[in-house]
Short mmCIF file of C-alpha atoms in Angstrom, two decimals:
data_model
loop_
_atom_site.label_atom_id
_atom_site.label_comp_id
_atom_site.label_asym_id
_atom_site.label_seq_id
_atom_site.Cartn_x
_atom_site.Cartn_y
_atom_site.Cartn_z
CA MET C 219 182.55 -14.05 64.25
CA ILE C 220 181.05 -16.62 61.79
CA HIS C 221 183.17 -19.28 63.51
CA LYS C 222 181.92 -18.39 66.90
CA HIS C 223 178.14 -18.34 65.67
CA THR C 224 178.69 -21.75 64.05
CA GLN C 225 180.02 -23.35 67.13
CA TYR C 226 177.02 -21.77 69.12
CA TYR C 227 174.50 -23.27 66.70
CA PHE C 228 176.24 -26.72 66.49
CA ARG C 229 176.41 -26.81 70.41
CA HIS C 230 172.54 -26.69 70.63
CA LEU C 231 171.81 -28.95 67.78
CA LYS C 232 170.65 -31.60 70.21
CA GLU C 233 167.82 -29.43 71.49
CA ASP C 234 167.13 -27.53 68.21
CA ILE C 235 166.65 -30.70 65.98
CA PRO C 236 163.92 -32.24 68.08
CA ALA C 237 162.17 -28.93 68.62
CA GLY C 238 162.29 -28.16 64.87
CA ILE C 239 160.66 -31.62 64.39
CA VAL C 240 157.86 -30.80 66.72
CA VAL C 241 157.30 -27.44 65.13
CA PHE C 242 157.16 -29.09 61.73
CA LEU C 243 154.51 -31.50 63.14
CA VAL C 244 152.45 -28.64 64.53
CA ALA C 245 152.77 -26.21 61.28
CA LEU C 246 152.29 -28.90 58.54
CA PRO C 247 148.54 -29.32 58.91
CA LEU C 248 148.17 -25.72 59.81
CA CYS C 249 149.75 -24.55 56.58
CA LEU C 250 147.22 -26.69 54.72
CA GLY C 251 144.28 -25.63 56.69
CA ILE C 252 145.00 -21.96 56.46
CA ALA C 253 145.41 -22.17 52.54
CA LEU C 254 142.10 -24.21 52.46
CA ALA C 255 140.18 -21.57 54.42
CA SER C 256 141.73 -18.73 52.49
CA GLY C 257 140.47 -20.14 49.23
CA ALA C 258 144.01 -20.41 47.99
CA PRO C 259 145.81 -23.45 46.50
CA LEU C 260 146.80 -25.90 49.21
CA PHE C 261 150.41 -25.81 48.12
CA SER C 262 150.52 -21.99 48.71
CA GLY C 263 150.25 -22.54 52.38
CA LEU C 264 153.20 -24.98 52.35
CA ILE C 265 155.25 -22.30 50.43
CA GLY C 266 154.65 -19.74 53.06
CA GLY C 267 155.89 -22.33 55.70
CA LEU C 268 158.91 -23.20 53.63
CA ILE C 269 159.79 -19.50 53.24
CA GLY C 270 159.29 -18.84 57.02
CA GLY C 271 161.59 -21.74 57.98
CA LEU C 272 164.35 -21.63 55.33
CA VAL C 273 164.59 -17.97 54.56
CA VAL C 274 163.10 -15.77 57.43
CA SER C 275 164.68 -17.78 60.25
CA TRP C 276 168.25 -16.51 59.09
CA LEU C 277 167.16 -13.00 58.37
CA SER C 278 165.29 -12.53 61.66
CA GLY C 279 167.04 -11.01 64.65
CA SER C 280 165.07 -13.44 66.91
CA GLN C 281 166.52 -16.78 67.85
CA LEU C 282 163.14 -18.33 68.66
CA ALA C 283 160.39 -16.77 66.56
CA VAL C 284 158.92 -19.07 63.86
CA SER C 285 157.32 -17.60 60.83
CA GLY C 286 154.65 -19.06 58.51
CA PRO C 287 151.04 -18.45 57.15
CA ALA C 288 149.12 -16.78 59.76
CA ALA C 289 145.49 -17.59 60.49
CA GLY C 290 144.95 -13.96 61.38
CA LEU C 291 145.32 -13.22 57.78
CA THR C 292 142.72 -15.86 56.67
CA VAL C 293 139.81 -13.53 56.21
CA ILE C 294 141.95 -10.79 54.58
CA VAL C 295 143.27 -13.30 52.06
CA PHE C 296 139.87 -14.91 51.31
CA ASN C 297 138.39 -11.42 50.66
CA ALA C 298 141.42 -10.23 48.67
CA ILE C 299 141.09 -13.27 46.13
CA GLU C 300 137.30 -12.47 45.80
CA THR C 301 137.82 -8.69 45.36
CA LEU C 302 140.86 -8.95 42.95
CA GLY C 303 139.38 -11.86 41.07
CA SER C 304 142.26 -14.22 41.24
CA PHE C 305 144.92 -15.71 43.27
CA GLN C 306 147.59 -14.05 41.15
CA GLY C 307 146.19 -10.71 42.29
CA LEU C 308 146.86 -11.58 45.89
CA LEU C 309 150.37 -12.69 45.15
CA VAL C 310 150.88 -9.23 43.67
CA ALA C 311 149.52 -7.60 46.94
CA CYS C 312 151.72 -9.93 48.92
CA ILE C 313 154.85 -8.76 47.21
CA LEU C 314 153.72 -5.01 47.64
CA ALA C 315 152.95 -5.77 51.26
CA GLY C 316 156.55 -7.18 51.67
CA ILE C 317 158.00 -4.04 50.13
CA MET C 318 156.05 -1.88 52.62
CA GLN C 319 157.23 -3.93 55.49
CA LEU C 320 160.74 -3.42 54.32
CA ILE C 321 160.13 0.31 54.33
CA LEU C 322 158.70 0.20 57.80
CA GLY C 323 161.75 -1.65 58.99
CA PHE C 324 164.13 1.00 57.49
CA PHE C 325 162.05 3.78 59.07
CA ARG C 326 162.37 1.88 62.46
CA ALA C 327 158.59 1.43 62.90
CA GLY C 328 159.32 -1.60 65.02
CA ILE C 329 159.48 0.38 68.13
CA ILE C 330 155.74 0.43 68.40
CA GLY C 331 156.03 -3.14 69.80
CA SER C 332 157.77 -1.79 72.91
CA PHE C 333 154.81 0.31 73.95
CA PHE C 334 152.70 -2.82 74.97
CA PRO C 335 152.63 -3.32 78.73
CA SER C 336 153.89 -6.70 80.24
CA ALA C 337 150.48 -7.43 81.57
CA VAL C 338 148.98 -7.01 78.12
CA ILE C 339 151.50 -9.32 76.50
CA GLU C 340 150.99 -12.02 79.19
CA GLY C 341 147.24 -11.61 78.76
CA MET C 342 147.75 -12.24 74.96
CA LEU C 343 149.73 -15.41 75.71
CA ALA C 344 147.24 -16.62 78.24
CA ALA C 345 144.34 -15.84 75.62
CA ILE C 346 146.13 -17.83 72.86
CA GLY C 347 146.58 -20.72 75.27
CA LEU C 348 142.88 -20.76 75.99
CA ILE C 349 141.98 -20.55 72.26
CA LEU C 350 144.37 -23.53 71.58
CA ILE C 351 142.60 -25.53 74.26
CA ILE C 352 139.08 -24.47 72.95
CA LYS C 353 139.89 -25.17 69.43
CA GLN C 354 141.81 -28.43 69.98
CA ILE C 355 139.11 -30.13 71.93
CA PRO C 356 137.07 -31.03 68.71
CA HIS C 357 140.05 -32.36 67.09
CA ALA C 358 140.98 -34.44 70.30
CA THR C 359 137.60 -36.04 70.19
CA GLY C 360 137.41 -36.57 66.43
CA TYR C 361 135.07 -33.96 65.51
CA HIS C 362 136.79 -32.25 62.55
CA THR C 363 135.60 -29.07 60.89
CA SER C 364 138.18 -26.44 60.03
CA TYR C 365 141.73 -26.99 61.10
CA GLU C 366 142.81 -23.43 60.22
CA GLY C 367 140.89 -22.18 63.26
CA ASP C 368 143.30 -23.71 65.67
CA GLU C 369 145.63 -20.90 65.81
CA SER C 370 143.25 -18.25 64.44
CA TYR C 371 142.82 -15.05 66.32
CA MET C 372 140.06 -13.83 63.97
CA LYS C 373 136.32 -13.43 64.54
CA GLU C 374 135.72 -17.03 63.56
CA THR C 375 137.54 -18.17 66.60
CA ALA C 376 135.33 -16.42 69.10
CA GLU C 377 132.00 -17.10 67.71
CA SER C 378 132.43 -20.76 66.73
CA SER C 379 134.73 -22.17 69.27
CA PHE C 380 132.46 -22.79 72.13
CA ILE C 381 129.68 -24.23 69.83
CA GLU C 382 132.28 -26.58 68.34
CA VAL C 383 133.35 -27.80 71.75
CA PHE C 384 129.80 -28.80 72.79
CA ASP C 385 129.17 -30.37 69.28
CA ALA C 386 132.51 -32.33 69.59
CA PHE C 387 131.18 -34.09 72.70
CA GLY C 388 128.07 -35.06 70.81
CA SER C 389 130.05 -36.82 68.08
CA VAL C 390 133.01 -38.55 69.59
CA SER C 391 135.36 -40.77 67.74
CA PRO C 392 136.45 -43.36 70.34
CA GLY C 393 139.85 -43.88 68.52
CA SER C 394 140.63 -40.18 68.46
CA VAL C 395 139.74 -39.93 72.23
CA VAL C 396 142.11 -42.77 73.26
CA ILE C 397 144.98 -41.32 71.07
CA SER C 398 144.62 -37.83 72.31
CA VAL C 399 144.12 -38.89 76.05
CA VAL C 400 147.16 -41.06 76.06
CA ALA C 401 149.14 -38.66 74.20
CA LEU C 402 148.30 -35.91 76.64
CA LEU C 403 149.29 -38.18 79.59
CA LEU C 404 152.72 -38.92 77.73
CA LEU C 405 153.27 -35.17 77.39
CA ILE C 406 152.42 -34.46 81.08
CA LEU C 407 154.60 -37.38 82.12
CA TRP C 408 157.48 -36.25 79.96
CA SER C 409 157.37 -32.74 81.56
CA THR C 410 157.64 -34.04 85.24
CA ALA C 411 160.66 -33.26 87.21
CA TRP C 412 161.65 -37.06 87.31
CA PHE C 413 161.69 -37.40 83.50
CA LYS C 414 163.58 -34.17 83.09
CA LYS C 415 166.44 -35.46 85.13
CA GLN C 416 166.86 -38.67 82.96
CA LYS C 417 169.57 -37.78 80.59
CA TRP C 418 168.67 -40.40 77.88
CA LEU C 419 164.90 -39.44 78.03
CA LYS C 420 165.91 -35.59 77.61
CA LEU C 421 167.08 -36.53 74.14
CA ILE C 422 163.49 -37.71 73.14
CA PRO C 423 160.96 -35.00 72.87
CA GLY C 424 157.56 -35.74 74.38
CA PRO C 425 155.48 -34.60 71.36
CA LEU C 426 157.52 -37.10 69.22
CA VAL C 427 156.61 -39.89 71.48
CA ALA C 428 152.96 -38.73 71.23
CA VAL C 429 153.03 -38.89 67.49
CA VAL C 430 154.85 -42.34 67.49
CA TRP C 431 152.17 -43.65 69.99
CA GLY C 432 149.24 -42.16 67.77
CA VAL C 433 150.59 -43.80 64.46
CA GLY C 434 151.31 -47.03 66.16
CA TYR C 435 147.96 -47.18 67.82
CA ASN C 436 146.13 -46.41 64.67
CA GLY C 437 148.09 -48.90 62.72
CA LEU C 438 147.24 -51.74 65.08
CA ALA C 439 143.66 -50.64 65.56
CA SER C 440 143.00 -50.61 61.87
CA GLN C 441 144.17 -54.33 61.71
CA PHE C 442 142.52 -55.79 64.85
CA ALA C 443 139.87 -53.43 65.94
CA PRO C 444 138.47 -51.26 63.18
CA ASP C 445 135.77 -49.59 65.21
CA TRP C 446 138.48 -48.12 67.40
CA SER C 447 140.64 -46.88 64.61
CA VAL C 448 140.81 -43.28 63.22
CA SER C 449 139.16 -42.71 59.72
CA SER C 450 141.24 -40.98 56.97
CA LYS C 451 139.47 -37.76 57.44
CA HIS C 452 140.92 -37.44 60.83
CA LEU C 453 144.47 -38.02 59.61
CA VAL C 454 147.03 -35.40 58.14
CA SER C 455 146.12 -34.83 54.58
CA LEU C 456 149.12 -33.95 52.29
CA PRO C 457 149.25 -33.69 48.43
CA VAL C 458 151.56 -36.60 47.39
CA SER C 459 154.03 -35.79 44.63
CA GLU C 460 154.83 -38.93 42.53
CA LYS C 461 158.16 -37.49 41.22
CA ALA C 462 160.28 -34.29 41.71
CA ALA C 463 158.82 -32.50 38.77
CA ASP C 464 155.25 -32.63 40.38
CA PHE C 465 156.82 -30.82 43.40
CA PHE C 466 158.22 -27.96 41.33
CA ASN C 467 155.10 -27.56 39.29
CA ASN C 468 153.25 -26.47 42.40
CA PHE C 469 155.13 -23.14 42.48
CA VAL C 470 153.44 -20.22 40.84
CA LEU C 471 156.16 -17.85 39.26
CA PRO C 472 155.52 -14.21 38.13
CA ASN C 473 154.36 -13.66 34.62
CA ALA C 474 153.28 -10.69 32.47
CA SER C 475 149.70 -10.70 33.87
CA TYR C 476 151.15 -9.50 37.28
CA LEU C 477 151.80 -5.92 35.72
CA SER C 478 148.24 -5.51 34.86
CA TYR C 479 147.29 -5.73 38.60
CA LEU C 480 149.55 -2.70 39.36
CA SER C 481 146.94 -0.32 37.70
CA ASN C 482 144.21 -1.78 40.14
CA PRO C 483 143.72 0.46 43.21
CA HIS C 484 142.37 -2.48 45.02
CA VAL C 485 145.75 -4.29 45.02
CA TYR C 486 147.19 -1.48 46.89
CA THR C 487 144.43 -1.47 49.51
CA VAL C 488 144.91 -5.11 50.07
CA ALA C 489 148.78 -4.73 50.31
CA ILE C 490 148.47 -1.97 52.81
CA THR C 491 146.04 -4.06 54.90
CA ILE C 492 148.23 -7.19 54.81
CA ALA C 493 151.43 -5.13 55.55
CA ILE C 494 149.69 -3.46 58.62
CA ILE C 495 148.11 -6.54 60.17
CA ALA C 496 151.05 -8.77 59.33
CA SER C 497 153.56 -6.29 60.97
CA LEU C 498 151.33 -5.92 64.10
CA GLU C 499 150.87 -9.69 64.40
CA THR C 500 154.69 -10.04 64.04
CA LEU C 501 155.51 -7.49 66.55
CA LEU C 502 153.12 -8.79 69.07
CA SER C 503 154.35 -12.32 68.45
CA LEU C 504 157.99 -11.25 68.88
CA GLU C 505 157.23 -9.46 72.17
CA ALA C 506 155.57 -12.50 73.42
CA THR C 507 158.33 -14.75 72.29
CA ASP C 508 160.89 -12.58 74.26
CA LYS C 509 158.78 -13.10 77.23
CA LEU C 510 158.78 -16.91 76.76
CA ASP C 511 162.45 -17.08 76.00
CA PRO C 512 164.21 -18.76 79.10
CA LEU C 513 167.37 -16.69 78.27
CA LYS C 514 165.37 -13.46 78.05
CA ARG C 515 166.92 -12.52 74.77
CA ILE C 516 165.52 -9.27 73.18
CA ALA C 517 164.95 -9.51 69.31
CA PRO C 518 165.51 -6.32 67.23
CA THR C 519 162.07 -5.32 65.95
CA ASN C 520 163.20 -3.33 62.95
CA ARG C 521 165.34 -6.17 61.68
CA GLU C 522 162.22 -8.47 62.15
CA LEU C 523 160.08 -6.17 60.02
CA LYS C 524 162.74 -6.29 57.17
CA ALA C 525 163.01 -10.04 57.57
CA GLN C 526 159.21 -10.33 57.21
CA GLY C 527 159.25 -7.98 54.29
CA VAL C 528 161.71 -10.08 52.40
CA GLY C 529 159.95 -13.19 53.31
CA ASN C 530 156.53 -11.92 51.95
CA ILE C 531 158.32 -10.72 48.73
CA ILE C 532 159.81 -14.16 48.16
CA SER C 533 156.56 -15.95 49.13
CA GLY C 534 154.60 -13.80 46.77
CA LEU C 535 157.13 -14.43 43.93
CA LEU C 536 156.80 -18.20 44.34
CA GLY C 537 152.98 -18.41 44.85
CA GLY C 538 152.94 -18.49 48.70
CA LEU C 539 150.53 -17.19 51.18
CA PRO C 540 151.51 -13.90 53.25
CA ILE C 541 153.50 -14.76 56.33
CA THR C 542 154.06 -13.37 59.88
CA ALA C 543 155.85 -14.40 62.88
CA VAL C 544 153.38 -16.89 64.57
CA ILE C 545 153.44 -17.03 68.45
CA VAL C 546 151.76 -20.54 68.52
CA ARG C 547 154.72 -22.17 66.57
CA SER C 548 157.29 -20.19 68.50
CA ALA C 549 155.71 -21.33 71.81
CA ALA C 550 155.79 -25.01 70.57
CA SER C 551 159.49 -24.55 69.69
CA ILE C 552 160.30 -23.11 73.14
CA ASN C 553 158.29 -25.75 74.91
CA ALA C 554 160.07 -28.55 72.96
CA GLY C 555 163.50 -27.06 74.05
CA GLY C 556 164.47 -24.96 71.11
CA GLN C 557 167.40 -22.74 71.82
CA THR C 558 168.32 -20.99 68.46
CA ARG C 559 167.10 -20.17 64.91
CA VAL C 560 168.24 -23.58 63.80
CA ALA C 561 164.97 -25.08 65.31
CA CYS C 562 162.87 -22.88 62.96
CA PHE C 563 165.24 -23.73 60.00
CA ILE C 564 164.92 -27.43 60.88
CA HIS C 565 161.14 -27.15 60.68
CA GLY C 566 161.44 -25.55 57.20
CA VAL C 567 163.79 -28.51 56.09
CA PHE C 568 161.37 -31.12 57.40
CA LEU C 569 158.49 -29.32 55.65
CA LEU C 570 160.55 -29.44 52.40
CA LEU C 571 161.62 -33.09 52.73
CA SER C 572 158.06 -34.21 53.71
CA VAL C 573 156.37 -32.70 50.81
CA MET C 574 159.02 -33.89 48.33
CA PHE C 575 159.41 -37.49 49.63
CA PHE C 576 157.46 -38.49 52.66
CA ALA C 577 153.90 -37.11 52.21
CA HIS C 578 152.44 -40.69 52.02
CA TYR C 579 153.90 -41.53 55.36
CA LEU C 580 152.98 -38.20 57.03
CA ASN C 581 149.38 -38.90 56.05
CA THR C 582 149.18 -41.70 58.70
CA ILE C 583 149.52 -39.29 61.58
CA PRO C 584 146.13 -38.86 63.34
CA LEU C 585 145.10 -35.13 64.08
CA SER C 586 144.27 -35.99 67.51
CA CYS C 587 148.12 -36.31 68.23
CA LEU C 588 148.71 -32.85 67.02
CA ALA C 589 145.67 -31.84 69.11
CA ALA C 590 147.18 -33.31 72.17
CA ILE C 591 150.44 -31.46 71.57
CA LEU C 592 148.61 -28.13 71.23
CA LEU C 593 146.39 -28.78 74.24
CA HIS C 594 149.58 -29.22 76.34
CA THR C 595 151.12 -26.04 74.77
CA GLY C 596 147.81 -24.20 75.50
CA TYR C 597 147.78 -25.19 79.11
CA LYS C 598 151.36 -23.94 79.68
CA LEU C 599 150.51 -20.58 78.23
CA ALA C 600 147.30 -20.31 80.21
CA ASN C 601 148.60 -21.88 83.41
CA PRO C 602 146.19 -21.00 86.45
CA VAL C 603 149.30 -20.15 88.41
CA LEU C 604 149.82 -17.15 86.09
CA PHE C 605 146.33 -15.81 86.79
CA LYS C 606 146.94 -16.09 90.59
CA SER C 607 150.33 -14.34 90.27
CA PHE C 608 148.74 -11.31 88.44
CA TYR C 609 145.97 -11.29 91.05
CA GLN C 610 148.68 -11.00 93.80
CA LYS C 611 150.36 -8.13 91.89
CA GLY C 612 147.25 -5.95 92.51
CA MET C 613 144.50 -4.58 90.25
CA SER C 614 146.65 -2.29 88.23
CA GLN C 615 148.31 -5.46 86.77
CA PHE C 616 145.63 -7.92 87.10
CA LEU C 617 142.79 -5.93 85.36
CA PRO C 618 144.80 -5.19 82.10
CA PHE C 619 145.92 -8.88 82.10
CA VAL C 620 142.36 -10.40 82.45
CA ILE C 621 140.64 -7.82 80.37
CA THR C 622 143.06 -8.51 77.55
CA VAL C 623 142.31 -12.35 77.87
CA LEU C 624 138.47 -11.85 77.81
CA ALA C 625 138.66 -9.27 74.95
CA ILE C 626 140.75 -11.48 72.80
CA LEU C 627 138.37 -14.48 73.40
CA VAL C 628 135.36 -12.33 72.75
CA THR C 629 136.56 -10.40 69.58
CA ASP C 630 140.06 -11.25 67.98
CA LEU C 631 143.73 -10.74 68.56
CA LEU C 632 144.19 -7.11 67.39
CA LYS C 633 140.86 -5.85 68.84
CA GLY C 634 141.49 -7.52 72.12
CA MET C 635 145.17 -6.15 72.39
CA ALA C 636 143.73 -2.68 71.67
CA ILE C 637 141.21 -3.06 74.51
CA GLY C 638 144.02 -4.40 76.69
CA MET C 639 146.26 -1.45 75.73
CA VAL C 640 143.59 1.11 76.65
CA ILE C 641 143.10 -0.41 80.08
CA GLY C 642 146.92 -0.81 80.56
CA LEU C 643 147.53 2.75 79.41
CA PHE C 644 144.87 3.92 82.06
CA PHE C 645 146.79 2.26 84.88
CA VAL C 646 150.11 3.53 83.63
CA ILE C 647 148.83 7.11 83.45
CA LYS C 648 147.09 6.97 86.79
CA ALA C 649 150.40 5.54 88.43
CA ASN C 650 152.60 8.31 86.73
CA TYR C 651 150.04 10.91 87.44
CA HIS C 652 150.55 10.46 91.12
CA ALA C 653 154.25 9.44 91.23
CA ALA C 654 155.58 12.24 88.87
CA ILE C 655 154.70 15.15 91.44
CA THR C 656 154.47 14.91 95.18
CA LEU C 657 153.91 17.65 97.82
CA THR C 658 154.74 17.25 101.54
CA GLN C 659 154.11 19.70 104.34
CA ASP C 660 156.15 20.30 107.39
CA GLY C 661 154.48 23.16 109.37
CA SER C 662 154.61 26.28 107.15
CA HIS C 663 157.33 24.64 104.83
CA TYR C 664 156.25 22.81 101.71
CA LEU C 665 158.42 20.48 99.57
CA LEU C 666 157.11 20.18 95.98
CA SER C 667 159.09 17.33 94.36
CA LEU C 668 159.21 16.70 90.58
CA ASN C 669 160.19 13.06 90.13
CA LYS C 670 161.33 11.17 86.96
CA ASP C 671 159.59 12.69 83.83
CA VAL C 672 157.03 15.28 84.37
CA SER C 673 154.79 15.75 81.36
CA PHE C 674 151.74 17.81 80.51
CA LEU C 675 149.40 15.10 81.93
CA ASN C 676 150.56 16.31 85.48
CA LYS C 677 149.54 19.80 84.88
CA ALA C 678 146.17 19.43 86.61
CA LEU C 679 147.72 17.74 89.65
CA LEU C 680 150.48 20.57 89.84
CA ARG C 681 147.81 23.22 89.93
CA LYS C 682 145.93 21.37 92.65
CA PHE C 683 149.05 21.21 94.71
CA ILE C 684 149.86 24.91 94.09
CA LEU C 685 146.40 25.97 95.20
CA SER C 686 146.67 24.06 98.37
CA ILE C 687 149.82 26.05 99.50
CA GLN C 688 149.02 28.55 102.20
CA GLU C 689 149.95 32.24 102.40
CA GLN C 690 153.08 33.32 104.32
CA SER C 691 154.72 29.98 103.83
CA THR C 692 158.01 28.75 102.30
CA VAL C 693 158.26 26.31 99.43
CA THR C 694 161.04 24.41 97.95
CA ILE C 695 160.60 23.03 94.34
CA ASP C 696 162.99 20.26 94.12
CA ALA C 697 163.58 19.02 90.34
CA SER C 698 166.86 17.21 91.05
CA LYS C 699 165.23 13.80 90.40
CA ALA C 700 163.45 14.81 87.23
CA GLN C 701 165.01 13.90 83.97
CA PHE C 702 162.62 15.79 81.80
CA ILE C 703 160.05 18.65 82.61
CA ASP C 704 157.48 19.48 80.05
CA HIS C 705 157.01 23.34 78.94
CA ASP C 706 153.55 23.33 80.29
CA ILE C 707 154.76 22.35 83.77
CA LEU C 708 157.46 24.95 83.72
CA GLU C 709 155.02 27.73 82.58
CA THR C 710 152.78 26.68 85.40
CA ILE C 711 155.66 27.00 87.85
CA GLU C 712 156.68 30.29 86.48
CA ASP C 713 153.26 31.64 86.93
CA PHE C 714 153.27 30.54 90.48
CA LEU C 715 156.68 32.20 91.05
CA THR C 716 155.20 35.46 89.71
CA THR C 717 152.16 35.38 91.96
CA ALA C 718 153.83 33.85 95.08
CA GLN C 719 155.18 37.33 96.11
CA ASP C 720 151.48 38.75 96.30
CA ALA C 721 150.79 35.96 98.92
CA ASN C 722 154.23 36.39 100.84
CA ILE C 723 155.22 32.92 99.72
CA THR C 724 158.99 32.46 99.73
CA VAL C 725 159.95 29.98 96.88
CA GLU C 726 163.37 28.19 96.34
CA THR C 727 163.97 26.09 93.12
CA ILE C 728 166.51 23.28 92.87
CA GLU C 729 167.69 22.32 89.34
CA LEU C 730 164.50 23.34 87.71
CA HIS C 731 165.52 24.79 84.33
CA GLY C 732 167.20 23.29 81.32
CA LYS C 733 165.68 19.84 81.62
CA GLU C 734 163.27 20.29 78.82
CA LYS C 735 166.27 20.47 76.48
CA THR C 736 168.13 17.80 78.37
CA LYS C 737 165.54 15.17 77.73
CA LYS C 738 165.46 15.80 73.92
CA HIS C 739 169.34 15.68 73.86
CA GLU C 740 169.40 12.44 75.69
CA ALA C 741 166.67 10.92 73.47
CA MET C 742 168.87 11.81 70.41
CA VAL C 743 171.99 10.29 71.92
CA ILE C 744 170.02 6.96 72.87
CA LEU C 745 168.61 6.83 69.39
CA ASN C 746 171.94 7.33 67.70
CA ASP C 747 173.51 4.67 69.91
CA ARG C 748 170.77 2.10 68.84
CA VAL C 749 171.31 2.91 65.22
#
């Protein structure tokens, strides 16, 4: 089995290595920016990225999910450090949150991710694509404020993004614009059908070409046309380690003071908050990643919760930020051709090597290069064709999709998904309400069909149908297609059978009884099979 897996991973190295490098280039500045916005040491963001790449990639059941520090937790982390009075307090909360996620995994809480309708998941992806586009325009034009907002789903995203876009056009850096526009054109060119057919070009990912272009251009512009070059504040900014010891000194290992935090009730409140938000973001990202997977593989959600739990425990022990599965990085990996978990691992390896040995060289990469990569990723996620296809599917699909998009843009990821879920659930209930029970009439004969699963939600509809049945008629109640019938439905039918005689109604039932037990039995069998 191990040999077979090894062969599988080696076979896809040619796709996974370039994809891993692309994810590394996207994740690097975000790890730093999220740490900065969280009021935490910059290196803590890098530790979170390292754990996500080097550890969680192998523990996860997903081949394509990429984990690391999440901007969705930025506000929580910032407030936690203030509330607890120190960064060490946050680390204790992170460890406790990881333990809670492990427990959630063992209690099979990952199933909640399966209850999100397809239209809502696709809406989340499209919203993230639009957020990426909105948030990257300032960086593409050289207007630099807070890089951590680029993959943020929090309130900061909705309220400041559009203002920043307009501000960005008022303070344009010509060098950044040239770099981002040409980089974007290269990425578009690289994704055309002709380029994809060229075997030798397929080995070179477009995002890498965009980065090489940006570094090369800025190097030449600095020498020959300084006014058209990009200033240092618009370049990747990474702490440089002079020697190996400097690197290891950045880790924050547990000490006796950690124990004192265990008596602080606020630590547990923060831990529960991190565990819930991180788990929800992970499950949503996992569901979205499965949708994007060209091979349509389905990742085990309970295993993912356990993997994230272990990741957060280790990250907390080493001085890193809390981590989740992050759809932005996962999407970047998939768009770059990533096939297996090796791409995520490679991104972790490059994060490690870059911090240890190549920080000085990475600091020459213009942020506008990375902005172009994310603009291209955002367009793929929010492609207008997607909006058109959902419109053609009808309002029951289009409304949950577009309302989810708007809700996430106006609020944040979790609130937007909650709103989308309510709308989606309304249409699901509406569809099942009418599909579960049907009544057809042929003269004085009525056929009452119970289809699929008939729950208590259909009780009102059933009563309406029963009241419409005329006296001195015959009725066939056919339950042969139903897999489960709720007790409330059976009681309503039993009442009808009792009163039917008074109205001279003759009733015949087909496979009506026993299905309330059958459903429970089947559910237990399926559950045991999955275990």
